[in-house]
Amino acid sequence: MTGNERDIDNFIYREASRSGQKPEKLVKELTNNREQLRAVQQNIIFDKAVDFLVSKATVSTVQAKA
């Protein structure tokens, strides 16, 4: 699993909307701060992994033994 450019763009627009900043400002911040960009990429990969696991999960209901 990887975070591609489209995923990063989506993150930037969501974060800009949430924080009330312009997307261009966030792009500039990420461009100047490689550690922050790496953290964003790791978060995207983590979110994708969680989404994948949730999509494959099954839930079973088992009666409790008295």
Coordinates of C-alpha atoms in Angstrom, one line a residue:
M1 CA 0.0 0.0 0.0
T2 CA 1.2 3.4 -0.9
G3 CA -0.1 7.0 -0.8
N4 CA 0.0 8.4 -4.3
E5 CA -0.2 12.0 -5.5
R6 CA -4.0 12.0 -5.7
D7 CA -4.2 10.8 -2.1
I8 CA -1.9 13.7 -1.0
D9 CA -4.0 16.2 -3.0
N10 CA -7.2 14.9 -1.3
F11 CA -5.5 15.2 2.1
I12 CA -4.4 18.8 1.3
Y13 CA -7.9 19.9 0.3
R14 CA -9.5 18.2 3.3
E15 CA -7.0 19.7 5.7
A16 CA -7.3 23.1 4.1
S17 CA -11.0 23.0 4.4
R18 CA -10.9 21.8 8.0
S19 CA -8.3 24.4 9.1
G20 CA -9.6 27.3 7.0
Q21 CA -6.2 27.6 5.2
K22 CA -5.6 27.9 1.5
P23 CA -4.4 24.7 -0.1
E24 CA -1.5 26.5 -1.7
K25 CA -0.2 27.4 1.8
L26 CA -0.3 23.7 2.9
V27 CA 1.5 22.6 -0.3
K28 CA 4.2 25.2 0.4
E29 CA 4.5 23.9 4.1
L30 CA 4.8 20.3 3.0
T31 CA 7.3 21.2 0.3
N32 CA 9.5 22.9 2.8
N33 CA 9.1 20.3 5.5
R34 CA 10.0 16.8 4.4
E35 CA 9.3 15.3 7.8
Q36 CA 5.7 16.6 7.8
L37 CA 5.2 15.3 4.2
R38 CA 6.5 11.9 5.3
A39 CA 4.1 12.0 8.2
V40 CA 1.2 12.8 5.9
Q41 CA 2.2 9.9 3.6
Q42 CA 2.4 7.5 6.6
N43 CA -1.1 8.6 7.8
I44 CA -2.5 8.0 4.3
I45 CA -1.0 4.5 4.2
F46 CA -2.3 3.8 7.7
D47 CA -5.8 5.0 6.8
K48 CA -5.8 2.8 3.7
A49 CA -4.7 -0.2 5.7
V50 CA -7.5 0.3 8.2
D51 CA -10.0 0.8 5.4
F52 CA -8.8 -2.4 3.9
L53 CA -9.0 -4.4 7.1
V54 CA -12.5 -3.0 7.9
S55 CA -13.7 -4.0 4.4
K56 CA -12.5 -7.6 4.9
A57 CA -13.7 -7.9 8.5
T58 CA -16.6 -10.1 9.5
V59 CA -18.5 -9.9 12.7
S60 CA -20.0 -12.9 14.4
T61 CA -22.4 -12.8 17.3
V62 CA -21.8 -15.6 19.9
Q63 CA -24.2 -16.3 22.8
A64 CA -22.6 -15.9 26.2
K65 CA -22.4 -19.1 28.2
A66 CA -24.0 -18.8 31.6

